[in-house]
Amino acid sequence: MLIKCPWCGDRSLAEFSYQGDATIIRPSDPLSLSDNQWNEYLNLRNNPKGWHDEIWQHLNGCRKHFKARRNVVTHEIADTKPMDGSLQGGRS
Amino acid sequence: MVDITERRSALESHYTAGTFGAECNGHPGVMLAVRRNLSIVHVAGKPDDQTFINAIKSACGCDIPFEPGSVSVAGSLSLIWLAADRWMAVSAEPDPGILEATLRRACDDTVAVIDASHASTVLRLSGPQARTVLMKGAPLDFHARTFTPGRVATTMISQCTVTLVCIDQDTFDLYVFRSFAQHMWEWLRDASEEFGYEVSDILSG
Amino acid sequence: MQNYSIFSLARNALSHHKNWTEAWRSPDPKPEYDVVIIGGGGHGLATAFYLAKEHGISNIAVIEKGWLGGGNTGRNTTIVRSNYAIEGNAFFYEKSMDLWRGMTQELNYNVMFSPRGVINLAHSDAQIDDFQRRGNALRLNGIDAQWLSRDDLKKRVPLLNMSPDARFPITGGLEQPRAGTARHDAVAWGYARAADARGVDIIQQCEVTGLKIEGGRMTGVETSRGFIAAKKVGVAVAGHSTQIFDMAGIRLPIESHLLQAMVSEPVKPSLDTVITSGASHVYISQSDKGEMVFGGDLDFYNSFAQRGNYPTIEHVVAACCELFPTYSRLRLMRTWGGIMDMSMDGSPIIDKTTIEGLYINAGWCYGGFKATPGSGWVFAHTIAQDRPHALNECFSLDRFQTGHVLDERGAGPVAKLH
Amino acid sequence: MNNPQIPQYRLPEGGRIDRSRPLSFSFNGRAYVGYQGDTLASALLANGVHLIARSFKYHRPRGIMSAGSEEPCAMVTMRQGSRIEPNIRATQIELYEGLVANSQNCWPSVNFDLQAIINKVSRFLPSGFYYKTFKWPKFLWMSYEKVIRHAAGMGKVATLPDPDHYDHMHAYCDVLVVGGGPAGLMAAKSAAASGARVMLADEQAEFGGTLCGRAEKISNKPAMDWVARVRDELAARPDVTLLPRTVVASYYDHNMLVLNQRTGEHLPTAEGFTPRQRIWKVWAKQVVLATGAIERPLVFGNNDLPGVMLTGAVQTYISQYGVLAGKNAVIFTNNDSAYDAAAHMHDNGIKIAAIIDNRKQTSPAAQKLSDRGILIFNNHVVYQAVGSKHVRGVNISPLNENGDKLSGGNIKIDCDLLCMSGGWTPSVHLFSQARGKLRWHETLTTFIPEKSFQQERSAGSCKGVWGLSDCLKGGAKAGAEAAKAAGFTKTRALKTPAASNHDMGDIRALWRVPQPPRSQTKRFIDFQDDVATSDIELAAREGYRSVELTKRYTTLGMGTDQGKTSNINGLAVLSEELGKHIPEVGLTTFRPPYTAQTLGAISGPERGGHFAPTRRSPVHDWHVSTGASFMPAGLWMRPAYYQQPGETMWDAIYRETKHVRSHVGLVDVSSLGKIDLQGKDSAEFLNRCYINGFAKLPVGKCRYGVMLRDDGMVFDDGTVSRLAENHFMMTTTTAKAGPVLQYLEYLLDVVWPELDVHVVSATEQWCAIAVAGPKSRELLSRITDIDMSNEAFEFMGVRQGNICDVPGRIYRISFSGELAYEIGVPSDWGLHVWESLMTAGKDLKVSPYGLEAMSILRIEKGHIVGAELNGRTTADDLGFAAMISTRKPFMGQRSLRKPALLEGERKQLVGLISLDGKTPIPRGAQIVVNPDGPTPVAMLGEVTSNCYSPHVENHIGLAIVKRGRQRIDEILWATSPLTKQRVRVKLCSPHFIDPQGERLRG
Ligand SMILES: Cc1cc2nc3c(=O)[nH]c(=O)nc-3n(C[C@H](O)[C@H](O)[C@H](O)COP(=O)(O)OP(=O)(O)OC[C@H]3O[C@@H](n4cnc5c(N)ncnc54)[C@H](O)[C@@H]3O)c2cc1C
Ligand SMILES: NC(=O)c1ccc[n+]([C@@H]2O[C@H](COP(=O)([O-])OP(=O)(O)OC[C@H]3O[C@@H](n4cnc5c(N)ncnc54)[C@H](O)[C@@H]3O)[C@@H](O)[C@H]2O)c1
Ligand SMILES: Cc1cc2nc3c(=O)[nH]c(=O)nc-3n(C[C@H](O)[C@H](O)[C@H](O)COP(=O)(O)O)c2cc1C
Ligand SMILES: [Zn+2]
């Protein structure tokens, strides 16, 4: 795969570290959550078969985390964005 | 400190000048050297903060290179892009404390200034086959039209993170973490063997 | 069921093998079954077989979207072992081992279970400690384990790189002598044939597209070949668990990742055991046909692609050449991948669900082939009795919430790290 | 076969071999001569050697069937000794001086192979026979298996390490063209003309593809003249990379392809510093696949006999190598391509005994041949080849009306060469690896590319285009389109030169040649794995009906050739058995690599010492020079102990340990992770990361901290020093240095981007030396301007100042439990400071100590390391409950309320002491009440660390034990059945020395 770091451009897969589902937001006040809600955050995953918003780190490059929208069946990457950017692209 | 205690390169006891590898009739394909006694300071700050931009300009004498993979130069000082919010100032000033202090003085404390002069070993790779040697190691496009003088990229060679700076068409600096230096040195020598290579006398600055 | 034996083979040879009957039927789905098992891999087929054999339920359909054993059962590195240190895992895998030992005879199908030993190589002092700790736990649990010194290893595995100058010199090994490998396809085929003989309908090329749930109970499954009614539905679809449970609105502590495996060209016997390395996470064995079979780590990103990328292959192959420098001139013949249902603690889930009549068998990560018979056995029990067997109580779905996880690797809830 | 009376089979002239360079080589111990430019196969054929190998399962005689990488039969073992290499196709080996090759899988010789007896009983060994047998008696399976394993496999693997080296290369280009035949050359030319960066790879030594082995003309001149011109033109362009001898093995996502170049393999040994093979990892914007097509065998009785060959291959042997594969040929075909071939052979002196064509009508292409007086049998088939180790003749017969039975009237025709052509199969391997969709083409009777998925396009015969002129045109167009798609807009297809345009005529599919009633002669489909039609029929009969099941049951297409010549035939036979249309049955999956790839090449330079980088501390050379023994710690090499003359390893370790407690020792701790944190929210950030508070840590102080993962388990521990209001230095364990940094970066980038904190690894910048022991203060006060007095520099203080004339830091922290300091100096001065300390402390008897002693010291003090931080222990388990802040949120906090973490049965950290005072505590022992109890023996806990403590003068350890803290003083067993050791242990506090911390505060 060739992944586009939003800053460094297209780089080999070997330079990156996959950091998981980007739709999982760490709750701001975990102590207020029920066991069930905390479990949702900590363990449960949507794991869709298709387009997936995810976080990658350009570990052996600029070390920045960024978001990628990737199809986990075809490995097409529709879009990559800095962490604060929202993603677009890809058929869902 | 006026008299600076001599700095020892990580390669000191592994470094032998001479010509090695394939027979090259005095025209080695690759030249290898170590650049010693550099001052290297990492600067991390907010790219949209005008005080930061001004401070760096005043301390370094050049603009912050905002474009990813670019380098600004002011005299013997280079300001090298590392990440969206991080740069590396490199100068031939042998006392790293001076560069660090200059930058520290110029910036407020939203800016991180970190002396990393000893953290990297800087190798210089040059010669007509220098690009080919890099191609062996790093998954980057080293075409002469793509990776041009003044470009920098951080990538991987032989499982080590390296920051590569293109100095001129045939000359590159490799910033390698110090503890990996010997491994990288051995790798470079192996990769250069088939072209015949020369290890020059240690470069300073 | 036509008996398979040396005699039947000889008899059939005389009639030029024209009189062999089908190993299993290819029936059309009936409108209704007592139990529907989704997934015609080893686990689904074994479940159907044990439901019929142990629990007297035979009105069963196994529904498979592709071909029998075409999922991970057909693409794994076939290592069978039970050298797990954590309690719940230990007893479950040991039950599975018991079943492996009698499987060929039980199924009247030679699954070539070959207990030629599985050796975990240690490469440091800390690893010796760690492996011996595990070995001791195994022994106290009644599971076979033995320590191999460097000298033992030199004798046992002559081609292994025992050089003290190796980058990660081998410091010893923990062997489970009665572990080994089995012929993966034969396991699916053997269970299919034996289940079929007990009346189970195996329906291939039939994809489950929906679950029908009324009032919190299962009533059947929608498939590409129409609706099939069933009050009990067991799901054993490995990498696709999320897709099935999405149909029931149940989120799982699972991510799907890709694991690659590869084989070299076949050569004469050169490795008489299974080698796994703690330092580089590779495993190597030789199949009966002669190929060296290699596996390694995940591709480390979510994937449903059944197709991997190159860096992982490079790593596995480099590790293999490091352990066996003479294999450097061997050649890689084929690589492939399988989709793994990585659970958040690295251990499986075999349980009832909040929906009555819906049962889950998932989360097998790197290790479900060895579990095939045990998994089928306890899953059949769970479905038939509507409660887990003592052996799979620890594999409950709610353990993630309560924290009673079985985190053998100690990696925490990061699926890719298990 | 090697009858000296048989004349040489080399043509007096012609071919692309260099007759001025004869090469001698040996096959099965006999010496032969060939020429530069030969392959092993062509040189053997020239010498009349046809019997090359024995088949995989039945040990049938096998010869040479093809002239390329599709060869299923002619497998040999190459070279000798450490360079021995099994399973090499004779058709792919370029001849070199002194080449040594041997037949494999036969004994005592290929000519007389005892195992050929298997062929006689082959009827008892149909596909899957092993699933049905060898089941009883149960205990004998391992013996049966041994026999099976010895019979299987092919050649033998080397038993010595590989002396060759391999290399890697990374490349980017605009257009990668795969295949250097007419289509590929034209594509490369076209793409290059537009200015694109082009790479052209072909697995053959010479560009030209099929043209190398034909008598074709381009622009009315020999086609190879055109090839040479195009090649030279391309070579002259700076932006074109030509890669002959380079197979494109794999096609990955995002147009990443893996190529393997045979840089030195065609030489006796790779020369000088040239690698044997070089892997190219190429990222191409666009790819043109021009991989050509592979001829299909026909499926008749004994079609595996040596001397039965693919028709095109026979042509190649003539034109490329000047070799006649036989003198008297029968040609068996179902398409027109064989007629060109027949003429070609005839022109070169091969007698054509007959052409057997299953098609009813005489094809117009046949006219030229019958004009030459060659016999042509239409609506006939060769149903069996005759011969034992070489074909001697063929039995032919007419077909019935439906073409599914022989209609009697057999004729036998003598021959020494049987050429077969069952049509051509486009090489769509890479196209399919790239997830392109195929379509079944009825009239071409083959699958052709329909829809690409990646950025690639096919051209030439791999797309089902047969005429040369059309291949050239297709190549030109594909090259231009690829360049355009890569962004070279001013691109157009180049004009193509004039050439012939013969196609294959109408093919009459013939998947299985009917046999006479009751004939049991085997008709092979997969020659490599000995899969015959009867095997596929059996699979279908027994219910293994999906093509994937048939494949696995019969092993069809699973050999080293991956079914290049057999897949379509096998599939077609299965379809017929199932009464289905071929595309309904479908193909099996094409997987990388295209041809088998050397493992050494894939690992490349990452071998031996370079398998993984070695990290070395700034003091490393000193440790080496003083004879330290090293141990790996992750990627680091760290000194384990410094043995002195006359000492055992344990002597050294205990000496070092005691020395620290009585004098002063130095240990190199540079590998510990160090992370520099700056920014105004640094304190807040640390507060959120650690269970304990950092906001109020004063400048000039450090504090021990414990970090949890969000699931509540301990992640890492270490110290944090406050160097300035907004400047901290964190340390981590060696193992977690990388993960902790990554974790902090994640938190800052993803979870709390609003925090103003910058983290940078400082591990490499600082050489870290721990100075420990009662004399440590005295030693340090000699070399620094920092006030070292206890009052001025209290425990857990940090100071900056001059150390041995260089600027550095001193942290007053202790891992050993002694009065101790950790020095940090910039790395280039690390060795200088270490040496200065050794000199300055000579009279204090300063001595270095290694990891082993350090480990004993920390066990005595009850400090935890990796074994205790196993990812399953909580802060409370490890005795840190009191540190857990209740006044602030921190990572992992919420999980501490999970029921499992609140249970009383959790395992807790305790100390252990050997009860009898002399029996060691076995490493990795389990803690039990009664080691002799019934199995399973209940385990209360496990030993995580153990050592002999010179301080306690007893064997001690750390363990995590269920309710351990309540069991202090209980006597239990630590048992290691694995090593047959056990000892009674008393549970105690994990602090064996100075529990009040007086030493380190003194
Ligand atoms: C490369 C690799 C190496 C491995 N190595 C080992 C090893 O050495 N040892 C070991 O113990 N384990 C190993 N494993 C794990 C092991 O292969 C699996 O855990 C095990 O085979 C799972 O079996 P299963 O029956 O649950 O799943 P599968 O065999 O995957 O069967 C699930 C079936 O469900 C079907 N299915 C999915 N969705 C639907 C639907 N909607 N409708 C109908 N059917 C559906 C699929 O087609 C599939 O056939 C490895 C796995 C891989 C990928
Ligand atoms: N008359 C007929 O019926 C008939 C049938 C088939 C082919 N042909 C002739 O064959 C020629 C076809 O031309 P073309 O250019 O399409 O194909 P080609 O066969 O001439 O060239 C293909 C080249 O690709 C190389 N190749 C294949 N796979 C490769 C891989 N993975 N890596 C590297 N190299 C690889 C092969 O070594 C070969 O040199 C034409 O001359 C055509 O007329 C004729
Ligand atoms: C243990 C094992 C051994 C295998 N041996 C071979 C082999 O000898 N030849 C071969 O072509 N494929 C072999 N395969 C791989 C299969 O051909 C196939 O790639 C795998 O089952 C995955 O299926 P797929 O490639 O059709 O997706 C083997 C697979 C396994 C699991
Ligand atoms: Zn980047």
PDB file of N, CA and C in Angstrom, chain D residues 695-746:
ATOM      1  N   ALA D 695       1.295  17.720  39.296  1.00  0.00           N
ATOM      2  CA  ALA D 695       1.119  19.164  39.177  1.00  0.00           C
ATOM      3  C   ALA D 695       1.978  19.896  40.199  1.00  0.00           C
ATOM      4  N   LYS D 696       2.094  19.306  41.380  1.00  0.00           N
ATOM      5  CA  LYS D 696       2.771  20.051  42.447  1.00  0.00           C
ATOM      6  C   LYS D 696       4.229  19.665  42.604  1.00  0.00           C
ATOM      7  N   LEU D 697       4.730  18.870  41.687  1.00  0.00           N
ATOM      8  CA  LEU D 697       6.145  18.491  41.779  1.00  0.00           C
ATOM      9  C   LEU D 697       6.999  19.751  41.636  1.00  0.00           C
ATOM     10  N   PRO D 698       7.849  20.050  42.634  1.00  0.00           N
ATOM     11  CA  PRO D 698       8.640  21.284  42.508  1.00  0.00           C
ATOM     12  C   PRO D 698       9.746  21.146  41.462  1.00  0.00           C
ATOM     13  N   VAL D 699      10.147  22.274  40.923  1.00  0.00           N
ATOM     14  CA  VAL D 699      11.295  22.273  40.024  1.00  0.00           C
ATOM     15  C   VAL D 699      12.493  21.753  40.802  1.00  0.00           C
ATOM     16  N   GLY D 700      13.281  20.930  40.137  1.00  0.00           N
ATOM     17  CA  GLY D 700      14.457  20.389  40.824  1.00  0.00           C
ATOM     18  C   GLY D 700      14.173  19.092  41.556  1.00  0.00           C
ATOM     19  N   LYS D 701      12.982  18.549  41.385  1.00  0.00           N
ATOM     20  CA  LYS D 701      12.663  17.288  42.042  1.00  0.00           C
ATOM     21  C   LYS D 701      12.213  16.260  41.004  1.00  0.00           C
ATOM     22  N   CYS D 702      12.391  14.981  41.347  1.00  0.00           N
ATOM     23  CA  CYS D 702      11.788  13.953  40.519  1.00  0.00           C
ATOM     24  C   CYS D 702      10.838  13.101  41.345  1.00  0.00           C
ATOM     25  N   ARG D 703      10.031  12.369  40.644  1.00  0.00           N
ATOM     26  CA  ARG D 703       9.033  11.548  41.323  1.00  0.00           C
ATOM     27  C   ARG D 703       8.834  10.265  40.517  1.00  0.00           C
ATOM     28  N   TYR D 704       8.626   9.184  41.274  1.00  0.00           N
ATOM     29  CA  TYR D 704       8.322   7.899  40.636  1.00  0.00           C
ATOM     30  C   TYR D 704       6.852   7.907  40.218  1.00  0.00           C
ATOM     31  N   GLY D 705       6.567   7.378  39.043  1.00  0.00           N
ATOM     32  CA  GLY D 705       5.188   7.373  38.584  1.00  0.00           C
ATOM     33  C   GLY D 705       4.814   6.043  37.965  1.00  0.00           C
ATOM     34  N   VAL D 706       3.525   5.746  38.014  1.00  0.00           N
ATOM     35  CA  VAL D 706       3.011   4.523  37.409  1.00  0.00           C
ATOM     36  C   VAL D 706       1.913   4.905  36.427  1.00  0.00           C
ATOM     37  N   MET D 707       2.000   4.330  35.255  1.00  0.00           N
ATOM     38  CA  MET D 707       1.076   4.656  34.177  1.00  0.00           C
ATOM     39  C   MET D 707       0.198   3.438  33.905  1.00  0.00           C
ATOM     40  N   LEU D 708      -1.083   3.650  33.710  1.00  0.00           N
ATOM     41  CA  LEU D 708      -1.974   2.537  33.385  1.00  0.00           C
ATOM     42  C   LEU D 708      -2.419   2.626  31.928  1.00  0.00           C
ATOM     43  N   ARG D 709      -2.811   1.481  31.408  1.00  0.00           N
ATOM     44  CA  ARG D 709      -3.568   1.512  30.154  1.00  0.00           C
ATOM     45  C   ARG D 709      -5.010   1.815  30.523  1.00  0.00           C
ATOM     46  N   ASP D 710      -5.823   2.101  29.530  1.00  0.00           N
ATOM     47  CA  ASP D 710      -7.193   2.466  29.854  1.00  0.00           C
ATOM     48  C   ASP D 710      -7.989   1.273  30.380  1.00  0.00           C
ATOM     49  N   ASP D 711      -7.461   0.055  30.229  1.00  0.00           N
ATOM     50  CA  ASP D 711      -8.171  -1.087  30.805  1.00  0.00           C
ATOM     51  C   ASP D 711      -7.752  -1.330  32.252  1.00  0.00           C
ATOM     52  N   GLY D 712      -6.967  -0.412  32.795  1.00  0.00           N
ATOM     53  CA  GLY D 712      -6.654  -0.482  34.216  1.00  0.00           C
ATOM     54  C   GLY D 712      -5.395  -1.255  34.562  1.00  0.00           C
ATOM     55  N   MET D 713      -4.767  -1.867  33.572  1.00  0.00           N
ATOM     56  CA  MET D 713      -3.551  -2.622  33.860  1.00  0.00           C
ATOM     57  C   MET D 713      -2.343  -1.696  33.778  1.00  0.00           C
ATOM     58  N   VAL D 714      -1.315  -2.036  34.543  1.00  0.00           N
ATOM     59  CA  VAL D 714      -0.130  -1.180  34.553  1.00  0.00           C
ATOM     60  C   VAL D 714       0.556  -1.253  33.193  1.00  0.00           C
ATOM     61  N   PHE D 715       0.875  -0.104  32.660  1.00  0.00           N
ATOM     62  CA  PHE D 715       1.509  -0.020  31.356  1.00  0.00           C
ATOM     63  C   PHE D 715       3.019   0.097  31.538  1.00  0.00           C
ATOM     64  N   ASP D 716       3.436   1.056  32.354  1.00  0.00           N
ATOM     65  CA  ASP D 716       4.876   1.241  32.553  1.00  0.00           C
ATOM     66  C   ASP D 716       5.102   2.056  33.821  1.00  0.00           C
ATOM     67  N   ASP D 717       6.321   2.039  34.274  1.00  0.00           N
ATOM     68  CA  ASP D 717       6.669   2.894  35.404  1.00  0.00           C
ATOM     69  C   ASP D 717       7.968   3.624  35.089  1.00  0.00           C
ATOM     70  N   GLY D 718       8.264   4.630  35.882  1.00  0.00           N
ATOM     71  CA  GLY D 718       9.489   5.377  35.652  1.00  0.00           C
ATOM     72  C   GLY D 718       9.480   6.632  36.499  1.00  0.00           C
ATOM     73  N   THR D 719      10.471   7.479  36.272  1.00  0.00           N
ATOM     74  CA  THR D 719      10.516   8.720  37.044  1.00  0.00           C
ATOM     75  C   THR D 719      10.268   9.903  36.128  1.00  0.00           C
ATOM     76  N   VAL D 720       9.800  10.970  36.732  1.00  0.00           N
ATOM     77  CA  VAL D 720       9.655  12.216  35.996  1.00  0.00           C
ATOM     78  C   VAL D 720      10.350  13.304  36.796  1.00  0.00           C
ATOM     79  N   SER D 721      11.185  14.086  36.135  1.00  0.00           N
ATOM     80  CA  SER D 721      11.884  15.168  36.816  1.00  0.00           C
ATOM     81  C   SER D 721      11.378  16.490  36.269  1.00  0.00           C
ATOM     82  N   ARG D 722      11.254  17.447  37.174  1.00  0.00           N
ATOM     83  CA  ARG D 722      10.848  18.776  36.709  1.00  0.00           C
ATOM     84  C   ARG D 722      12.102  19.626  36.607  1.00  0.00           C
ATOM     85  N   LEU D 723      12.454  19.959  35.381  1.00  0.00           N
ATOM     86  CA  LEU D 723      13.673  20.724  35.157  1.00  0.00           C
ATOM     87  C   LEU D 723      13.389  22.210  35.180  1.00  0.00           C
ATOM     88  N   ALA D 724      12.183  22.579  34.799  1.00  0.00           N
ATOM     89  CA  ALA D 724      11.747  23.969  34.856  1.00  0.00           C
ATOM     90  C   ALA D 724      10.237  23.925  34.976  1.00  0.00           C
ATOM     91  N   GLU D 725       9.641  25.043  35.171  1.00  0.00           N
ATOM     92  CA  GLU D 725       8.191  25.078  35.367  1.00  0.00           C
ATOM     93  C   GLU D 725       7.477  24.234  34.307  1.00  0.00           C
ATOM     94  N   ASN D 726       7.854  24.439  33.047  1.00  0.00           N
ATOM     95  CA  ASN D 726       7.175  23.729  31.962  1.00  0.00           C
ATOM     96  C   ASN D 726       8.100  22.784  31.214  1.00  0.00           C
ATOM     97  N   HIS D 727       9.031  22.228  31.907  1.00  0.00           N
ATOM     98  CA  HIS D 727       9.990  21.342  31.245  1.00  0.00           C
ATOM     99  C   HIS D 727      10.222  20.123  32.127  1.00  0.00           C
ATOM    100  N   PHE D 728       9.871  18.956  31.596  1.00  0.00           N
ATOM    101  CA  PHE D 728      10.007  17.707  32.354  1.00  0.00           C
ATOM    102  C   PHE D 728      10.825  16.698  31.565  1.00  0.00           C
ATOM    103  N   MET D 729      11.400  15.791  32.310  1.00  0.00           N
ATOM    104  CA  MET D 729      12.092  14.671  31.670  1.00  0.00           C
ATOM    105  C   MET D 729      11.515  13.407  32.268  1.00  0.00           C
ATOM    106  N   MET D 730      11.001  12.555  31.402  1.00  0.00           N
ATOM    107  CA  MET D 730      10.377  11.313  31.850  1.00  0.00           C
ATOM    108  C   MET D 730      11.315  10.158  31.516  1.00  0.00           C
ATOM    109  N   THR D 731      11.385   9.164  32.380  1.00  0.00           N
ATOM    110  CA  THR D 731      12.109   7.957  32.001  1.00  0.00           C
ATOM    111  C   THR D 731      11.117   6.795  31.901  1.00  0.00           C
ATOM    112  N   THR D 732      11.461   5.855  31.060  1.00  0.00           N
ATOM    113  CA  THR D 732      10.618   4.663  30.892  1.00  0.00           C
ATOM    114  C   THR D 732      11.516   3.441  31.001  1.00  0.00           C
ATOM    115  N   THR D 733      10.917   2.266  31.070  1.00  0.00           N
ATOM    116  CA  THR D 733      11.728   1.057  31.003  1.00  0.00           C
ATOM    117  C   THR D 733      12.296   0.939  29.593  1.00  0.00           C
ATOM    118  N   THR D 734      13.356   0.167  29.447  1.00  0.00           N
ATOM    119  CA  THR D 734      13.978  -0.012  28.133  1.00  0.00           C
ATOM    120  C   THR D 734      12.967  -0.555  27.125  1.00  0.00           C
ATOM    121  N   ALA D 735      12.213  -1.562  27.574  1.00  0.00           N
ATOM    122  CA  ALA D 735      11.293  -2.229  26.652  1.00  0.00           C
ATOM    123  C   ALA D 735      10.173  -1.310  26.199  1.00  0.00           C
ATOM    124  N   LYS D 736       9.768  -0.391  27.081  1.00  0.00           N
ATOM    125  CA  LYS D 736       8.594   0.409  26.752  1.00  0.00           C
ATOM    126  C   LYS D 736       8.949   1.790  26.200  1.00  0.00           C
ATOM    127  N   ALA D 737      10.229   2.044  25.968  1.00  0.00           N
ATOM    128  CA  ALA D 737      10.610   3.390  25.529  1.00  0.00           C
ATOM    129  C   ALA D 737       9.828   3.790  24.281  1.00  0.00           C
ATOM    130  N   GLY D 738       9.792   2.900  23.293  1.00  0.00           N
ATOM    131  CA  GLY D 738       9.063   3.190  22.060  1.00  0.00           C
ATOM    132  C   GLY D 738       7.564   3.277  22.294  1.00  0.00           C
ATOM    133  N   PRO D 739       6.963   2.236  22.876  1.00  0.00           N
ATOM    134  CA  PRO D 739       5.516   2.267  23.095  1.00  0.00           C
ATOM    135  C   PRO D 739       5.041   3.457  23.923  1.00  0.00           C
ATOM    136  N   VAL D 740       5.789   3.841  24.958  1.00  0.00           N
ATOM    137  CA  VAL D 740       5.322   4.967  25.777  1.00  0.00           C
ATOM    138  C   VAL D 740       5.352   6.253  24.963  1.00  0.00           C
ATOM    139  N   LEU D 741       6.404   6.463  24.209  1.00  0.00           N
ATOM    140  CA  LEU D 741       6.471   7.685  23.400  1.00  0.00           C
ATOM    141  C   LEU D 741       5.292   7.723  22.422  1.00  0.00           C
ATOM    142  N   GLN D 742       5.052   6.588  21.792  1.00  0.00           N
ATOM    143  CA  GLN D 742       3.964   6.512  20.822  1.00  0.00           C
ATOM    144  C   GLN D 742       2.619   6.787  21.497  1.00  0.00           C
ATOM    145  N   TYR D 743       2.482   6.282  22.703  1.00  0.00           N
ATOM    146  CA  TYR D 743       1.253   6.453  23.475  1.00  0.00           C
ATOM    147  C   TYR D 743       1.052   7.925  23.820  1.00  0.00           C
ATOM    148  N   LEU D 744       2.118   8.591  24.249  1.00  0.00           N
ATOM    149  CA  LEU D 744       2.005  10.014  24.579  1.00  0.00           C
ATOM    150  C   LEU D 744       1.674  10.824  23.329  1.00  0.00           C
ATOM    151  N   GLU D 745       2.324  10.477  22.242  1.00  0.00           N
ATOM    152  CA  GLU D 745       2.036  11.197  20.991  1.00  0.00           C
ATOM    153  C   GLU D 745       0.583  10.995  20.594  1.00  0.00           C
ATOM    154  N   TYR D 746       0.086   9.785  20.782  1.00  0.00           N
ATOM    155  CA  TYR D 746      -1.312   9.497  20.451  1.00  0.00           C
ATOM    156  C   TYR D 746      -2.234  10.356  21.309  1.00  0.00           C
TER     157      TYR D 746
END
